[in-house]
mmCIF file of C-alpha atoms and ligand atoms in Angstrom:
data_model
loop_
_atom_site.group_PDB
_atom_site.id
_atom_site.type_symbol
_atom_site.label_atom_id
_atom_site.label_comp_id
_atom_site.label_asym_id
_atom_site.label_seq_id
_atom_site.Cartn_x
_atom_site.Cartn_y
_atom_site.Cartn_z
ATOM 1 C CA MET W 1 29.488 -80.015 -118.483
ATOM 2 C CA SER W 2 26.125 -79.081 -116.938
ATOM 3 C CA LYS W 3 26.018 -75.694 -115.280
ATOM 4 C CA LEU W 4 25.760 -75.295 -111.530
ATOM 5 C CA PRO W 5 22.821 -73.085 -110.481
ATOM 6 C CA VAL W 6 24.015 -70.300 -108.180
ATOM 7 C CA VAL W 7 22.479 -67.304 -106.436
ATOM 8 C CA VAL W 8 24.638 -64.290 -105.596
ATOM 9 C CA LEU W 9 23.926 -61.969 -102.662
ATOM 10 C CA ILE W 10 25.225 -58.410 -102.766
ATOM 11 C CA SER W 11 24.872 -55.091 -100.980
ATOM 12 C CA GLY W 12 27.023 -52.803 -103.079
ATOM 13 C CA GLY W 13 29.064 -52.200 -106.187
ATOM 14 C CA GLY W 14 29.261 -55.808 -107.243
ATOM 15 C CA THR W 15 32.691 -55.978 -108.841
ATOM 16 C CA ASN W 16 33.060 -59.520 -107.535
ATOM 17 C CA LEU W 17 29.667 -60.328 -109.003
ATOM 18 C CA GLN W 18 30.932 -58.869 -112.289
ATOM 19 C CA ALA W 19 33.999 -61.108 -112.160
ATOM 20 C CA ILE W 20 31.724 -64.130 -111.829
ATOM 21 C CA ILE W 21 29.367 -62.908 -114.574
ATOM 22 C CA ASP W 22 32.360 -62.426 -116.877
ATOM 23 C CA ALA W 23 33.827 -65.822 -116.024
ATOM 24 C CA ALA W 24 30.436 -67.470 -116.608
ATOM 25 C CA LYS W 25 30.327 -65.880 -120.054
ATOM 26 C CA GLU W 26 33.678 -67.497 -120.755
ATOM 27 C CA ASN W 27 33.887 -71.002 -119.369
ATOM 28 C CA LEU W 28 32.940 -70.999 -115.685
ATOM 29 C CA PRO W 29 30.280 -73.741 -115.550
ATOM 30 C CA VAL W 30 27.662 -71.854 -113.504
ATOM 31 C CA GLU W 31 24.328 -70.297 -114.258
ATOM 32 C CA ILE W 32 23.517 -67.288 -112.101
ATOM 33 C CA LYS W 33 19.837 -67.829 -111.371
ATOM 34 C CA ALA W 34 19.418 -64.556 -109.487
ATOM 35 C CA VAL W 35 21.206 -61.686 -107.817
ATOM 36 C CA ILE W 36 19.645 -60.630 -104.542
ATOM 37 C CA SER W 37 20.429 -57.365 -102.768
ATOM 38 C CA ASN W 38 19.366 -56.033 -99.399
ATOM 39 C CA LYS W 39 19.874 -52.527 -100.800
ATOM 40 C CA ALA W 40 17.675 -51.207 -103.601
ATOM 41 C CA ASN W 41 20.416 -48.881 -104.877
ATOM 42 C CA ALA W 42 23.239 -51.429 -105.033
ATOM 43 C CA TYR W 43 25.067 -50.850 -108.306
ATOM 44 C CA GLY W 44 25.586 -54.587 -108.628
ATOM 45 C CA LEU W 45 21.882 -54.901 -109.486
ATOM 46 C CA GLU W 46 22.568 -52.857 -112.606
ATOM 47 C CA ARG W 47 25.384 -55.220 -113.545
ATOM 48 C CA ALA W 48 22.996 -58.170 -113.187
ATOM 49 C CA ARG W 49 20.271 -56.514 -115.245
ATOM 50 C CA ARG W 50 22.777 -55.760 -117.974
ATOM 51 C CA ALA W 51 23.681 -59.436 -118.060
ATOM 52 C CA ASP W 52 19.983 -60.446 -118.188
ATOM 53 C CA ILE W 53 20.114 -62.042 -114.772
ATOM 54 C CA PRO W 54 16.936 -61.867 -112.648
ATOM 55 C CA VAL W 55 17.305 -59.527 -109.664
ATOM 56 C CA ALA W 56 15.453 -59.347 -106.385
ATOM 57 C CA ILE W 57 15.571 -56.788 -103.617
ATOM 58 C CA LEU W 58 14.842 -57.694 -100.042
ATOM 59 C CA GLU W 59 15.347 -54.736 -97.733
ATOM 60 C CA HIS W 60 16.247 -55.728 -94.218
ATOM 61 C CA ARG W 61 14.736 -52.509 -92.886
ATOM 62 C CA GLN W 62 11.302 -53.828 -93.724
ATOM 63 C CA PHE W 63 11.672 -56.660 -91.232
ATOM 64 C CA SER W 64 11.321 -56.356 -87.503
ATOM 65 C CA ASP W 65 14.234 -58.645 -86.645
ATOM 66 C CA ARG W 66 17.111 -60.623 -88.066
ATOM 67 C CA GLU W 67 15.266 -63.950 -87.874
ATOM 68 C CA SER W 68 12.330 -62.809 -89.979
ATOM 69 C CA PHE W 69 14.608 -61.178 -92.563
ATOM 70 C CA ASP W 70 16.765 -64.283 -92.825
ATOM 71 C CA ALA W 71 13.710 -66.537 -93.113
ATOM 72 C CA ALA W 72 12.359 -64.429 -95.972
ATOM 73 C CA LEU W 73 15.804 -64.325 -97.578
ATOM 74 C CA ALA W 74 16.170 -68.109 -97.409
ATOM 75 C CA GLY W 75 12.714 -68.515 -98.928
ATOM 76 C CA LEU W 76 13.645 -66.187 -101.758
ATOM 77 C CA ILE W 77 17.005 -67.856 -102.385
ATOM 78 C CA ASP W 78 15.493 -71.341 -102.325
ATOM 79 C CA SER W 79 12.835 -70.349 -104.848
ATOM 80 C CA TYR W 80 15.715 -70.282 -107.374
ATOM 81 C CA GLN W 81 16.931 -73.740 -106.249
ATOM 82 C CA PRO W 82 20.640 -72.922 -106.233
ATOM 83 C CA GLN W 83 23.263 -75.518 -105.444
ATOM 84 C CA LEU W 84 25.662 -72.797 -104.345
ATOM 85 C CA VAL W 85 25.075 -69.423 -102.679
ATOM 86 C CA LEU W 86 27.726 -66.738 -103.046
ATOM 87 C CA LEU W 87 28.052 -63.819 -100.677
ATOM 88 C CA ALA W 88 29.766 -61.105 -102.695
ATOM 89 C CA GLY W 89 29.992 -57.983 -100.584
ATOM 90 C CA PHE W 90 26.766 -58.883 -98.779
ATOM 91 C CA MET W 91 26.985 -56.709 -95.693
ATOM 92 C CA ARG W 92 24.711 -58.553 -93.296
ATOM 93 C CA ILE W 93 25.424 -60.734 -90.315
ATOM 94 C CA LEU W 94 23.491 -63.947 -90.861
ATOM 95 C CA THR W 95 21.625 -65.925 -88.219
ATOM 96 C CA PRO W 96 22.874 -69.393 -87.224
ATOM 97 C CA GLY W 97 19.761 -71.070 -88.642
ATOM 98 C CA PHE W 98 20.296 -69.416 -92.009
ATOM 99 C CA VAL W 99 23.957 -70.372 -92.088
ATOM 100 C CA ARG W 100 23.180 -73.977 -91.113
ATOM 101 C CA HIS W 101 20.620 -74.219 -93.891
ATOM 102 C CA TYR W 102 23.342 -73.502 -96.466
ATOM 103 C CA HIS W 103 26.053 -75.483 -94.745
ATOM 104 C CA GLY W 104 28.664 -76.609 -97.248
ATOM 105 C CA ARG W 105 27.049 -74.699 -100.095
ATOM 106 C CA MET W 106 27.614 -71.052 -99.245
ATOM 107 C CA LEU W 107 30.864 -69.152 -99.865
ATOM 108 C CA ASN W 108 32.007 -65.690 -98.822
ATOM 109 C CA ILE W 109 34.790 -63.386 -99.883
ATOM 110 C CA HIS W 110 36.576 -61.418 -97.222
ATOM 111 C CA PRO W 111 39.142 -58.695 -97.908
ATOM 112 C CA SER W 112 41.940 -59.877 -95.614
ATOM 113 C CA LEU W 113 44.238 -62.805 -95.086
ATOM 114 C CA LEU W 114 41.982 -64.550 -92.601
ATOM 115 C CA PRO W 115 42.147 -65.228 -89.709
ATOM 116 C CA ASP W 116 43.651 -61.734 -89.587
ATOM 117 C CA PHE W 117 41.252 -58.798 -89.647
ATOM 118 C CA GLN W 118 37.856 -60.401 -89.422
ATOM 119 C CA GLY W 119 34.987 -57.907 -89.572
ATOM 120 C CA LEU W 120 34.966 -54.445 -91.125
ATOM 121 C CA HIS W 121 37.551 -51.861 -92.227
ATOM 122 C CA THR W 122 40.141 -54.492 -92.970
ATOM 123 C CA HIS W 123 42.392 -52.303 -95.119
ATOM 124 C CA GLN W 124 42.625 -49.490 -92.604
ATOM 125 C CA ARG W 125 43.291 -51.986 -89.830
ATOM 126 C CA ALA W 126 46.004 -53.709 -91.880
ATOM 127 C CA LEU W 127 47.707 -50.347 -92.392
ATOM 128 C CA GLU W 128 47.470 -49.512 -88.717
ATOM 129 C CA ALA W 129 48.930 -52.899 -87.810
ATOM 130 C CA GLU W 130 51.801 -52.159 -90.242
ATOM 131 C CA VAL W 131 51.616 -55.579 -91.844
ATOM 132 C CA LYS W 132 53.767 -56.073 -94.930
ATOM 133 C CA LYS W 133 51.351 -58.459 -96.591
ATOM 134 C CA HIS W 134 47.599 -58.192 -96.962
ATOM 135 C CA GLY W 135 45.084 -59.906 -99.201
ATOM 136 C CA ALA W 136 41.778 -61.664 -99.591
ATOM 137 C CA SER W 137 40.239 -65.005 -98.658
ATOM 138 C CA ILE W 138 37.409 -67.207 -99.910
ATOM 139 C CA HIS W 139 35.824 -69.363 -97.242
ATOM 140 C CA PHE W 140 32.866 -71.580 -96.561
ATOM 141 C CA VAL W 141 30.372 -69.765 -94.372
ATOM 142 C CA THR W 142 29.891 -71.183 -90.896
ATOM 143 C CA GLU W 143 28.300 -69.732 -87.810
ATOM 144 C CA GLU W 144 31.487 -67.929 -86.815
ATOM 145 C CA LEU W 145 31.557 -64.571 -88.612
ATOM 146 C CA ASP W 146 34.410 -64.604 -91.157
ATOM 147 C CA GLY W 147 35.616 -67.736 -89.387
ATOM 148 C CA GLY W 148 34.674 -70.591 -91.711
ATOM 149 C CA PRO W 149 37.184 -72.950 -93.338
ATOM 150 C CA ILE W 150 39.374 -71.042 -95.784
ATOM 151 C CA ILE W 151 39.628 -72.374 -99.324
ATOM 152 C CA VAL W 152 41.965 -70.016 -101.105
ATOM 153 C CA GLN W 153 43.811 -66.777 -100.424
ATOM 154 C CA ALA W 154 45.765 -64.261 -102.471
ATOM 155 C CA SER W 155 48.312 -61.824 -101.082
ATOM 156 C CA VAL W 156 49.434 -58.365 -102.053
ATOM 157 C CA PRO W 157 52.274 -56.288 -100.666
ATOM 158 C CA VAL W 158 51.483 -53.265 -98.536
ATOM 159 C CA LEU W 159 53.497 -50.486 -100.164
ATOM 160 C CA PRO W 160 54.931 -47.300 -98.695
ATOM 161 C CA GLY W 161 52.432 -44.478 -99.163
ATOM 162 C CA ASP W 162 49.426 -46.807 -99.304
ATOM 163 C CA ASP W 163 46.148 -45.600 -97.904
ATOM 164 C CA ALA W 164 43.063 -47.732 -97.374
ATOM 165 C CA GLU W 165 41.869 -46.939 -100.879
ATOM 166 C CA THR W 166 45.026 -47.877 -102.781
ATOM 167 C CA LEU W 167 45.390 -51.018 -100.717
ATOM 168 C CA ALA W 168 41.734 -51.967 -101.248
ATOM 169 C CA ALA W 169 42.152 -51.574 -105.008
ATOM 170 C CA ARG W 170 45.197 -53.860 -105.016
ATOM 171 C CA VAL W 171 43.328 -56.479 -102.968
ATOM 172 C CA LEU W 172 40.202 -56.206 -105.128
ATOM 173 C CA GLU W 173 42.161 -57.226 -108.236
ATOM 174 C CA LYS W 174 43.035 -60.458 -106.470
ATOM 175 C CA GLU W 175 39.457 -60.947 -105.248
ATOM 176 C CA HIS W 176 38.355 -60.996 -108.849
ATOM 177 C CA ILE W 177 40.710 -63.902 -109.490
ATOM 178 C CA ILE W 178 40.159 -66.082 -106.442
ATOM 179 C CA TYR W 179 36.358 -65.945 -106.256
ATOM 180 C CA PRO W 180 35.772 -67.350 -109.754
ATOM 181 C CA LEU W 181 38.548 -69.869 -109.038
ATOM 182 C CA ALA W 182 36.886 -71.267 -105.895
ATOM 183 C CA VAL W 183 33.505 -71.271 -107.637
ATOM 184 C CA ARG W 184 35.046 -73.206 -110.518
ATOM 185 C CA TRP W 185 36.407 -75.874 -108.160
ATOM 186 C CA PHE W 186 33.008 -76.203 -106.509
ATOM 187 C CA ALA W 187 31.148 -76.336 -109.828
ATOM 188 C CA GLN W 188 33.533 -78.995 -111.091
ATOM 189 C CA GLY W 189 32.788 -81.109 -108.035
ATOM 190 C CA ARG W 190 36.391 -80.813 -106.833
ATOM 191 C CA LEU W 191 35.615 -78.819 -103.683
ATOM 192 C CA SER W 192 33.420 -79.704 -100.708
ATOM 193 C CA LEU W 193 33.144 -79.543 -96.952
ATOM 194 C CA ASN W 194 33.212 -82.865 -95.108
ATOM 195 C CA ASP W 195 31.209 -83.762 -91.992
ATOM 196 C CA ARG W 196 34.080 -82.528 -89.802
ATOM 197 C CA ASP W 197 33.932 -79.128 -91.494
ATOM 198 C CA GLN W 198 37.199 -79.753 -93.270
ATOM 199 C CA ILE W 199 37.728 -78.657 -96.839
ATOM 200 C CA VAL W 200 38.207 -81.438 -99.332
ATOM 201 C CA LEU W 201 39.849 -80.407 -102.604
ATOM 202 C CA ASP W 202 40.528 -82.989 -105.283
ATOM 203 C CA GLY W 203 39.862 -85.802 -102.837
ATOM 204 C CA LYS W 204 42.306 -84.570 -100.181
ATOM 205 C CA VAL W 205 41.670 -82.740 -96.922
ATOM 206 C CA LEU W 206 43.167 -79.275 -97.204
ATOM 207 C CA ASP W 207 45.410 -78.591 -94.209
ATOM 208 C CA THR W 208 46.112 -74.988 -95.122
ATOM 209 C CA PRO W 209 44.358 -72.684 -97.571
ATOM 210 C CA VAL W 210 45.527 -72.753 -101.169
ATOM 211 C CA GLN W 211 47.677 -69.694 -101.900
ATOM 212 C CA LEU W 212 47.073 -68.229 -105.340
ATOM 213 C CA GLU W 213 50.761 -67.481 -105.753
ATOM 214 C CA GLN W 214 51.568 -71.187 -105.375
ATOM 215 C CA ILE W 215 49.239 -72.413 -108.077
ATOM 216 C CA PRO W 216 51.268 -73.293 -111.166
ATOM 217 C CA ALA W 217 50.333 -71.014 -114.062
HETATM 218 C C1 GRF E 1 34.913 -56.617 -101.379
HETATM 219 O O1 GRF E 1 36.121 -56.099 -100.903
HETATM 220 C C2 GRF E 1 34.537 -57.818 -100.595
HETATM 221 O O2 GRF E 1 35.620 -58.598 -100.233
HETATM 222 C C3 GRF E 1 33.933 -57.179 -99.381
HETATM 223 O O3 GRF E 1 33.183 -56.105 -99.894
HETATM 224 C C4 GRF E 1 33.763 -55.680 -101.097
HETATM 225 C C5 GRF E 1 32.688 -55.780 -102.122
HETATM 226 O O4 GRF E 1 33.108 -55.351 -103.353
HETATM 227 N N1 GRF E 1 33.244 -58.104 -98.562
HETATM 228 P P1 GRF E 1 32.188 -55.560 -104.604
HETATM 229 O O5 GRF E 1 30.764 -55.156 -104.212
HETATM 230 O O6 GRF E 1 32.264 -56.987 -105.036
HETATM 231 O O7 GRF E 1 32.748 -54.613 -105.625
#
């Protein structure tokens, strides 16, 4: 199968990037054309370099406003001609024009069971809300922050004695499973967004997100 060209955007440690790099070394049919970071010291850049993937740094601080940063970012991304853009811990709010440009071909990972806990500090907020179940979601990116159609989710229990760190670690393990999974579906041509912004998976409109736990092993 031919490999889908992708570009990955990061701001930090890049463990989700690593999960995709590792899966691509196995049998995930993607070629990571570039990893782009808005932070020069993001450890994920090191992971990319180690895997011989081109890296680029575009620091938002060097731009006077969001529009000019996003325009430069889109230009940079498009120079690699990706068919899919992956936000993997990319900590920037994107402008509507940017999001529209990648409509149906940009995914994000969010560390909560969306629509719960959009935005930041999801693990701490889940603990404070005393939920019993927490998790992670992969969604198409639309103009609503963390509000795009959800493809797949994975849950973890919140355990007595958890703090934000232990809970984050438990969720992160699941992130590393569901991101490569959603990317695989997209790369295989099984996953798309229709003109009503509904997810189509294997030819059927998805009414509710796929739950990892319900996928037969
Ligand atoms: C992950 O929890 C991701 O869901 C969130 O930021 C974290 C990034 O982790 N948006 P990493 O950089 O992939 O290790």
